[in-house]
Coordinates of C-alpha atoms and ligand atoms in Angstrom, one line a residue:
M1 CA -10.7 -47.3 58.4
P2 CA -10.6 -50.9 59.6
E3 CA -14.0 -52.6 59.8
L4 CA -14.5 -54.5 63.0
D5 CA -16.3 -57.8 63.1
S6 CA -18.1 -57.0 66.3
P7 CA -21.3 -54.9 66.1
Q8 CA -20.8 -51.2 66.4
R9 CA -22.7 -49.3 69.0
Q10 CA -24.6 -46.5 67.4
A11 CA -27.0 -44.0 68.9
P12 CA -28.7 -41.7 66.4
D13 CA -28.2 -38.1 67.3
S14 CA -31.4 -37.0 65.6
L15 CA -29.7 -33.8 64.4
M16 CA -31.8 -32.1 61.7
L17 CA -29.8 -30.7 58.8
T18 CA -30.4 -27.1 57.7
G19 CA -29.4 -25.7 54.4
F20 CA -31.6 -28.0 52.3
W21 CA -35.0 -28.2 50.6
Y22 CA -37.7 -30.2 52.4
R23 CA -41.1 -31.4 51.3
A24 CA -43.7 -29.4 53.3
L25 CA -47.2 -30.5 52.0
P26 CA -48.7 -32.3 49.1
A27 CA -49.5 -29.7 46.5
D28 CA -53.1 -30.8 46.1
R29 CA -53.8 -30.0 49.8
V30 CA -52.7 -26.3 49.4
Q31 CA -55.6 -24.4 48.0
R32 CA -55.5 -20.9 46.5
N33 CA -56.2 -18.0 48.9
Q34 CA -56.0 -20.3 52.0
L35 CA -53.5 -20.7 54.8
H36 CA -52.2 -24.1 56.0
K37 CA -50.1 -25.0 58.9
A38 CA -47.0 -27.1 58.5
V39 CA -43.9 -28.0 60.6
L40 CA -40.4 -28.7 59.3
L41 CA -37.4 -29.2 61.6
E42 CA -39.5 -27.9 64.5
I43 CA -40.1 -24.7 62.7
P44 CA -43.8 -23.7 62.6
L45 CA -44.8 -22.6 59.1
V46 CA -47.8 -21.2 57.4
V47 CA -48.0 -22.3 53.8
G48 CA -50.4 -21.0 51.1
R49 CA -50.9 -20.1 47.5
D50 CA -51.4 -16.7 46.1
R51 CA -54.1 -15.6 43.7
A52 CA -52.0 -16.8 40.8
G53 CA -51.5 -20.2 42.4
R54 CA -47.9 -19.7 43.4
P55 CA -47.0 -21.2 46.8
F56 CA -45.3 -19.4 49.6
A57 CA -44.1 -20.2 53.1
L58 CA -43.8 -17.9 56.1
R59 CA -42.8 -18.6 59.7
D60 CA -46.0 -19.1 61.6
A61 CA -45.4 -16.3 64.1
C62 CA -46.0 -12.6 63.6
P63 CA -42.8 -10.5 64.2
H64 CA -44.8 -8.1 66.3
R65 CA -45.9 -10.2 69.2
G66 CA -45.8 -13.8 68.0
M67 CA -49.4 -14.4 67.0
P68 CA -49.6 -17.5 64.6
L69 CA -50.1 -16.0 61.2
H70 CA -52.3 -18.9 60.1
C71 CA -55.0 -17.4 62.3
G72 CA -55.0 -14.3 60.2
K73 CA -56.6 -13.3 56.9
F74 CA -55.2 -13.8 53.4
D75 CA -56.4 -11.8 50.4
G76 CA -54.4 -13.7 47.9
K77 CA -51.5 -11.3 48.2
N78 CA -50.9 -10.2 51.8
V79 CA -51.3 -12.1 55.1
E80 CA -52.9 -10.0 57.8
C81 CA -52.2 -10.8 61.4
S82 CA -55.3 -11.4 63.5
Y83 CA -54.0 -9.5 66.6
H84 CA -53.2 -6.0 65.4
G85 CA -53.7 -6.2 61.7
W86 CA -50.1 -5.9 60.5
A87 CA -50.0 -7.0 56.9
F88 CA -47.1 -8.9 55.2
N89 CA -46.3 -9.8 51.7
A90 CA -46.9 -13.5 51.4
H91 CA -43.8 -14.2 49.2
N92 CA -41.0 -12.2 51.0
G93 CA -42.6 -11.5 54.3
Q94 CA -42.1 -7.7 54.0
C95 CA -44.4 -5.7 56.2
Q96 CA -46.9 -3.6 54.1
L97 CA -49.0 -2.0 56.7
I98 CA -49.2 -1.2 60.5
P99 CA -52.7 0.1 61.1
S100 CA -52.0 1.7 64.5
L101 CA -49.5 4.2 63.0
T102 CA -50.7 7.8 62.7
P103 CA -49.7 9.8 59.6
D104 CA -46.9 11.7 61.5
Q105 CA -45.3 8.5 62.9
N106 CA -42.5 7.6 60.5
L107 CA -41.6 4.0 61.5
K108 CA -40.2 2.4 58.4
V109 CA -42.8 -0.3 57.9
D110 CA -41.0 -1.8 54.9
R111 CA -37.9 -2.6 57.0
I112 CA -39.9 -5.1 59.1
Y113 CA -40.1 -8.7 57.9
A114 CA -42.1 -11.8 58.9
G115 CA -39.8 -14.8 58.6
S116 CA -40.1 -16.1 55.0
Y117 CA -38.7 -19.2 53.2
P118 CA -38.0 -20.0 49.6
C119 CA -40.9 -22.1 48.4
E120 CA -41.4 -24.1 45.2
E121 CA -43.9 -26.6 43.8
Q122 CA -42.2 -29.6 42.3
D123 CA -43.6 -33.0 41.3
G124 CA -46.8 -32.8 43.3
F125 CA -45.3 -31.3 46.5
V126 CA -44.7 -27.9 48.0
W127 CA -41.0 -27.7 49.0
V128 CA -39.6 -25.3 51.5
Y129 CA -35.9 -24.4 51.8
I130 CA -34.7 -24.3 55.4
P131 CA -31.6 -22.1 55.6
E132 CA -28.9 -22.2 58.2
P133 CA -30.3 -20.9 61.5
A134 CA -31.2 -17.3 60.9
P135 CA -28.7 -14.7 62.2
Q136 CA -29.6 -12.5 65.2
G137 CA -31.7 -9.5 64.2
A138 CA -34.1 -11.5 62.0
G139 CA -37.3 -9.5 61.9
F140 CA -35.4 -6.7 60.2
S141 CA -33.8 -8.6 57.4
A142 CA -35.0 -10.1 54.1
R143 CA -34.7 -13.8 53.6
E144 CA -31.8 -15.8 52.3
E145 CA -32.4 -17.3 48.8
A146 CA -31.9 -21.0 48.1
P147 CA -28.6 -21.8 46.4
E148 CA -30.3 -24.3 44.0
P149 CA -33.8 -25.3 43.0
A150 CA -35.8 -28.0 44.8
P151 CA -35.0 -31.6 43.9
L152 CA -36.8 -33.1 40.9
I153 CA -37.8 -36.6 40.1
E154 CA -35.7 -37.9 37.2
K155 CA -37.8 -38.4 34.1
F156 CA -36.9 -39.8 30.7
G157 CA -38.0 -39.3 27.2
E158 CA -39.4 -35.8 28.0
T159 CA -37.8 -34.2 25.0
S160 CA -40.1 -36.2 22.8
G161 CA -43.0 -34.7 24.8
E162 CA -43.8 -38.1 26.1
K163 CA -46.5 -38.3 28.8
Y164 CA -45.9 -39.7 32.2
K165 CA -48.0 -40.3 35.3
L166 CA -47.3 -39.1 38.8
A167 CA -48.6 -40.3 42.2
Y168 CA -47.7 -39.8 45.8
L169 CA -48.3 -41.3 49.2
T170 CA -47.4 -40.1 52.6
A171 CA -47.2 -41.4 56.1
D172 CA -46.2 -40.0 59.5
M173 CA -43.6 -42.0 61.5
P174 CA -43.3 -41.4 65.3
V175 CA -39.5 -41.7 65.2
S176 CA -36.6 -39.3 64.8
I177 CA -35.3 -38.5 61.3
D178 CA -32.3 -40.9 61.7
H179 CA -34.5 -43.9 62.5
G180 CA -36.8 -43.0 59.7
I181 CA -33.9 -42.9 57.2
I182 CA -32.0 -46.0 58.3
G183 CA -35.4 -47.8 58.3
L184 CA -35.8 -46.7 54.7
M185 CA -32.4 -48.0 53.6
D186 CA -32.4 -51.2 55.7
P187 CA -32.5 -54.3 53.5
A188 CA -32.9 -56.9 56.3
H189 CA -36.4 -56.1 57.5
G190 CA -38.1 -57.0 54.3
P191 CA -38.7 -60.7 54.9
F192 CA -40.1 -60.0 58.4
V193 CA -42.0 -56.7 58.0
H194 CA -43.2 -57.0 54.5
Q195 CA -44.7 -60.5 54.5
A196 CA -47.9 -61.1 52.5
W197 CA -49.2 -64.2 50.9
W198 CA -49.4 -62.5 47.5
W199 CA -45.9 -61.1 48.0
R200 CA -43.3 -63.0 49.8
S201 CA -42.8 -65.1 52.9
R202 CA -39.7 -65.2 55.2
H203 CA -38.8 -68.4 53.3
S204 CA -38.0 -66.4 50.2
I205 CA -35.0 -65.0 52.0
H206 CA -31.8 -65.5 50.0
E207 CA -28.3 -64.1 49.7
K208 CA -27.8 -60.9 47.8
T209 CA -24.7 -59.1 46.5
K210 CA -24.9 -55.4 45.7
N211 CA -22.3 -53.0 44.5
F212 CA -22.2 -49.4 45.9
E213 CA -20.3 -46.4 44.7
P214 CA -19.8 -42.9 46.1
I215 CA -21.8 -40.0 44.6
P216 CA -21.8 -36.3 45.8
N217 CA -23.4 -36.2 49.2
G218 CA -24.4 -39.8 49.1
F219 CA -24.0 -43.3 47.6
R220 CA -25.5 -45.3 44.8
M221 CA -26.5 -48.9 44.6
S222 CA -25.0 -49.4 41.1
A223 CA -27.2 -50.4 38.1
H224 CA -28.3 -54.0 38.5
T225 CA -31.2 -56.3 37.7
P226 CA -33.7 -55.5 40.4
S227 CA -34.4 -57.9 43.3
S228 CA -37.0 -60.5 42.3
N229 CA -39.2 -59.2 45.1
S230 CA -39.2 -55.5 44.2
A231 CA -42.7 -54.3 43.5
P232 CA -42.4 -52.4 40.2
Y233 CA -40.1 -55.1 38.9
K234 CA -42.7 -57.8 39.3
L235 CA -45.1 -55.7 37.1
L236 CA -42.5 -54.6 34.6
R237 CA -41.4 -58.2 34.1
L238 CA -44.9 -58.9 32.6
Y239 CA -43.9 -57.1 29.4
A240 CA -40.2 -56.6 29.3
A241 CA -37.5 -59.3 29.1
A242 CA -36.3 -59.8 32.7
D243 CA -32.7 -59.3 31.9
S244 CA -33.3 -56.0 30.1
I245 CA -34.5 -54.4 33.4
T246 CA -32.0 -52.4 35.4
T247 CA -32.4 -50.3 38.5
T248 CA -30.3 -47.7 40.3
I249 CA -30.9 -46.6 43.9
D250 CA -29.3 -43.4 45.2
F251 CA -29.3 -42.0 48.7
V252 CA -28.3 -38.3 48.9
L253 CA -28.2 -36.1 52.0
P254 CA -30.2 -34.9 53.7
N255 CA -33.0 -37.4 53.1
L256 CA -33.4 -38.3 49.4
R257 CA -33.8 -41.8 48.1
R258 CA -34.1 -42.0 44.3
E259 CA -35.0 -45.2 42.5
T260 CA -35.0 -45.6 38.8
I261 CA -36.0 -48.7 36.9
R262 CA -35.6 -48.8 33.2
A263 CA -36.5 -51.4 30.6
G264 CA -35.9 -50.2 27.1
K265 CA -38.3 -47.3 26.5
Y266 CA -40.2 -47.9 29.7
W267 CA -39.3 -46.3 33.0
F268 CA -40.4 -46.0 36.6
S269 CA -38.8 -43.4 38.8
S270 CA -39.4 -42.5 42.4
L271 CA -38.2 -39.9 44.9
T272 CA -38.8 -40.8 48.5
T273 CA -38.0 -38.4 51.3
V274 CA -38.0 -38.7 55.0
T275 CA -38.7 -35.3 56.5
P276 CA -37.8 -34.2 60.0
I277 CA -40.9 -32.7 61.6
T278 CA -39.8 -32.6 65.2
R279 CA -37.0 -34.3 67.1
N280 CA -39.2 -37.4 67.5
Q281 CA -41.3 -37.4 64.5
C282 CA -40.7 -37.7 60.8
R283 CA -42.8 -38.2 57.6
I284 CA -42.2 -40.4 54.6
D285 CA -43.4 -39.1 51.2
V286 CA -43.1 -41.4 48.2
V287 CA -43.6 -39.7 44.8
A288 CA -43.4 -41.9 41.7
A289 CA -43.4 -41.0 38.0
W290 CA -43.7 -43.6 35.2
N291 CA -44.5 -44.1 31.6
I292 CA -45.2 -47.8 32.0
F293 CA -48.5 -49.6 32.6
R294 CA -50.3 -47.4 30.2
W295 CA -51.9 -50.3 28.5
M296 CA -52.4 -52.3 31.6
P297 CA -55.7 -51.5 33.2
F298 CA -54.7 -52.3 36.8
G299 CA -51.0 -51.3 36.7
P300 CA -51.0 -48.0 38.6
E301 CA -53.7 -49.1 41.1
L302 CA -51.9 -52.3 41.8
L303 CA -48.6 -50.5 42.3
K304 CA -50.2 -47.9 44.6
F305 CA -51.9 -50.7 46.6
V306 CA -48.5 -52.5 47.0
F307 CA -46.7 -49.3 48.0
T308 CA -49.5 -48.3 50.5
K309 CA -49.3 -51.7 52.1
F310 CA -45.5 -51.4 52.4
V311 CA -45.5 -47.9 53.8
E312 CA -48.2 -48.9 56.3
Q313 CA -46.1 -51.9 57.4
D314 CA -43.1 -49.6 57.9
R315 CA -45.2 -47.1 59.7
R316 CA -46.6 -49.7 62.1
T317 CA -43.1 -51.1 62.7
M318 CA -41.7 -47.7 63.6
E319 CA -44.7 -47.0 65.9
L320 CA -43.7 -50.2 67.8
Q321 CA -40.0 -49.4 67.6
A322 CA -40.8 -45.9 69.2
E323 CA -42.0 -47.8 72.3
G324 CA -38.7 -49.5 72.6
L325 CA -36.7 -46.4 72.0
K326 CA -38.5 -44.4 74.7
H327 CA -35.9 -45.3 77.3
N328 CA -32.8 -44.8 75.2
P329 CA -31.6 -48.4 74.8
H330 CA -28.1 -49.1 73.5
L331 CA -28.3 -49.9 69.7
M332 CA -25.9 -51.5 67.2
L333 CA -25.3 -51.6 63.5
I334 CA -23.9 -54.8 61.9
D335 CA -22.1 -55.6 58.7
D336 CA -23.0 -55.8 55.9
A337 CA -26.8 -55.2 56.2
D338 CA -26.4 -52.0 58.3
R339 CA -23.5 -50.7 56.3
P340 CA -25.7 -48.2 54.4
A341 CA -26.9 -46.9 57.7
K342 CA -23.3 -46.5 58.9
W343 CA -22.6 -44.5 55.7
Y344 CA -25.5 -42.3 56.4
F345 CA -24.2 -41.4 59.8
Q346 CA -20.7 -40.9 58.4
L347 CA -22.0 -38.7 55.6
K348 CA -23.9 -36.6 58.0
A349 CA -20.9 -36.2 60.3
A350 CA -18.7 -35.4 57.3
Y351 CA -21.2 -32.8 56.0
L352 CA -21.3 -31.0 59.4
E353 CA -17.6 -31.2 59.8
A354 CA -17.1 -29.6 56.4
K355 CA -19.5 -26.9 57.3
R356 CA -17.8 -26.2 60.6
T357 CA -14.3 -26.0 59.1
G358 CA -15.1 -24.7 55.6
A359 CA -13.0 -27.5 54.1
A360 CA -14.2 -29.8 51.4
M361 CA -16.5 -32.6 52.6
K362 CA -14.6 -35.9 53.2
H363 CA -16.7 -38.6 51.7
P364 CA -16.9 -41.8 53.8
L365 CA -16.6 -44.0 50.6
S366 CA -13.3 -43.6 48.7
A367 CA -14.1 -46.3 46.2
P368 CA -16.8 -48.8 45.1
V369 CA -17.8 -51.4 47.7
T370 CA -19.6 -54.7 47.4
L371 CA -22.0 -55.7 50.2
K372 CA -23.6 -59.0 50.9
W373 CA -26.6 -59.9 53.0
R374 CA -29.5 -62.2 53.2
S375 CA -33.0 -60.8 52.7
Ligands
FES401 S1 -49.0 -9.8 66.9 FE1 -49.3 -9.7 64.9 S2 -49.9 -7.6 64.5 FE2 -49.5 -7.7 66.6
FE2_402 FE1 -39.8 -51.2 54.6

């Protein structure tokens, strides 16, 4: 495909991809025997934990007359609707009891289901699998199982039983999933949005060259020495030779950004997701795992401080951007700084096309590519 020098007009379509796992809630906010509301891809959910601590997710609407199930009671096993007392198994949504039935009425209660979703706890979050839109007749069918487990943060040295730490942070962004994601992969906003006297000024802007390669459902910024203004790198440099440090950054559909930084036996790994909540709202969740900074008293706190500031700067920026987007302005993407954003849209289109035709997905990158920009 020929690349034009003129900017390309691009309007995000805000389509939300089904058939993937999404982070629903931080695990430490979901208590045993309690019901919590959550929304993913405009689907209202009720999320909870059973008596044994295992999480579950149901559609937050009773299949009888639509009462939100989070208003009901939960005994650690079944969710009871607050309207007519129908009870549903929390894990598969199967109806257990309809109190209004008389002994001679033989309605098959166990053939009725509340909408239910595969649910897993992974690296500090409760994940929910959102299947393709349910076929007609849902309400009388058991749920679809997820084809694979929820995504994991990559960890190293686990075989030796080595300990690592885990931390998360989360922020709501008042923009569509597409703006959230291209904001996450956009290298050019750094010097303008993430200025701080202790960090960098716009005068630290310099030319960068990065190599990218295709990976299944995404692309990778190939292993390289991290940018001198990357947060974990600045800390890691304090006790590893600067040139021994390498980082890899992957983006994978629908919304996963994995960053791995390694320096000998030390590692820092993060999995950031941008989750579609509604058409005009998304949420960014950063979860990091690391085995470094164990001997450094302020390491993790400092890192969390830096990340919190960054995410807050991005959140504030997107809040302002949402003002500008209200009236559907024409937008553009330019080379090379917006090329990852273009790839994102192309990946998404290719994924949907493959699903529509049943053919193999046509990856937008056929070979490694080098991009240059100033940031
Ligand atoms: S609406 Fe839930 S039991 Fe009737
Ligand atoms: Fe940012």
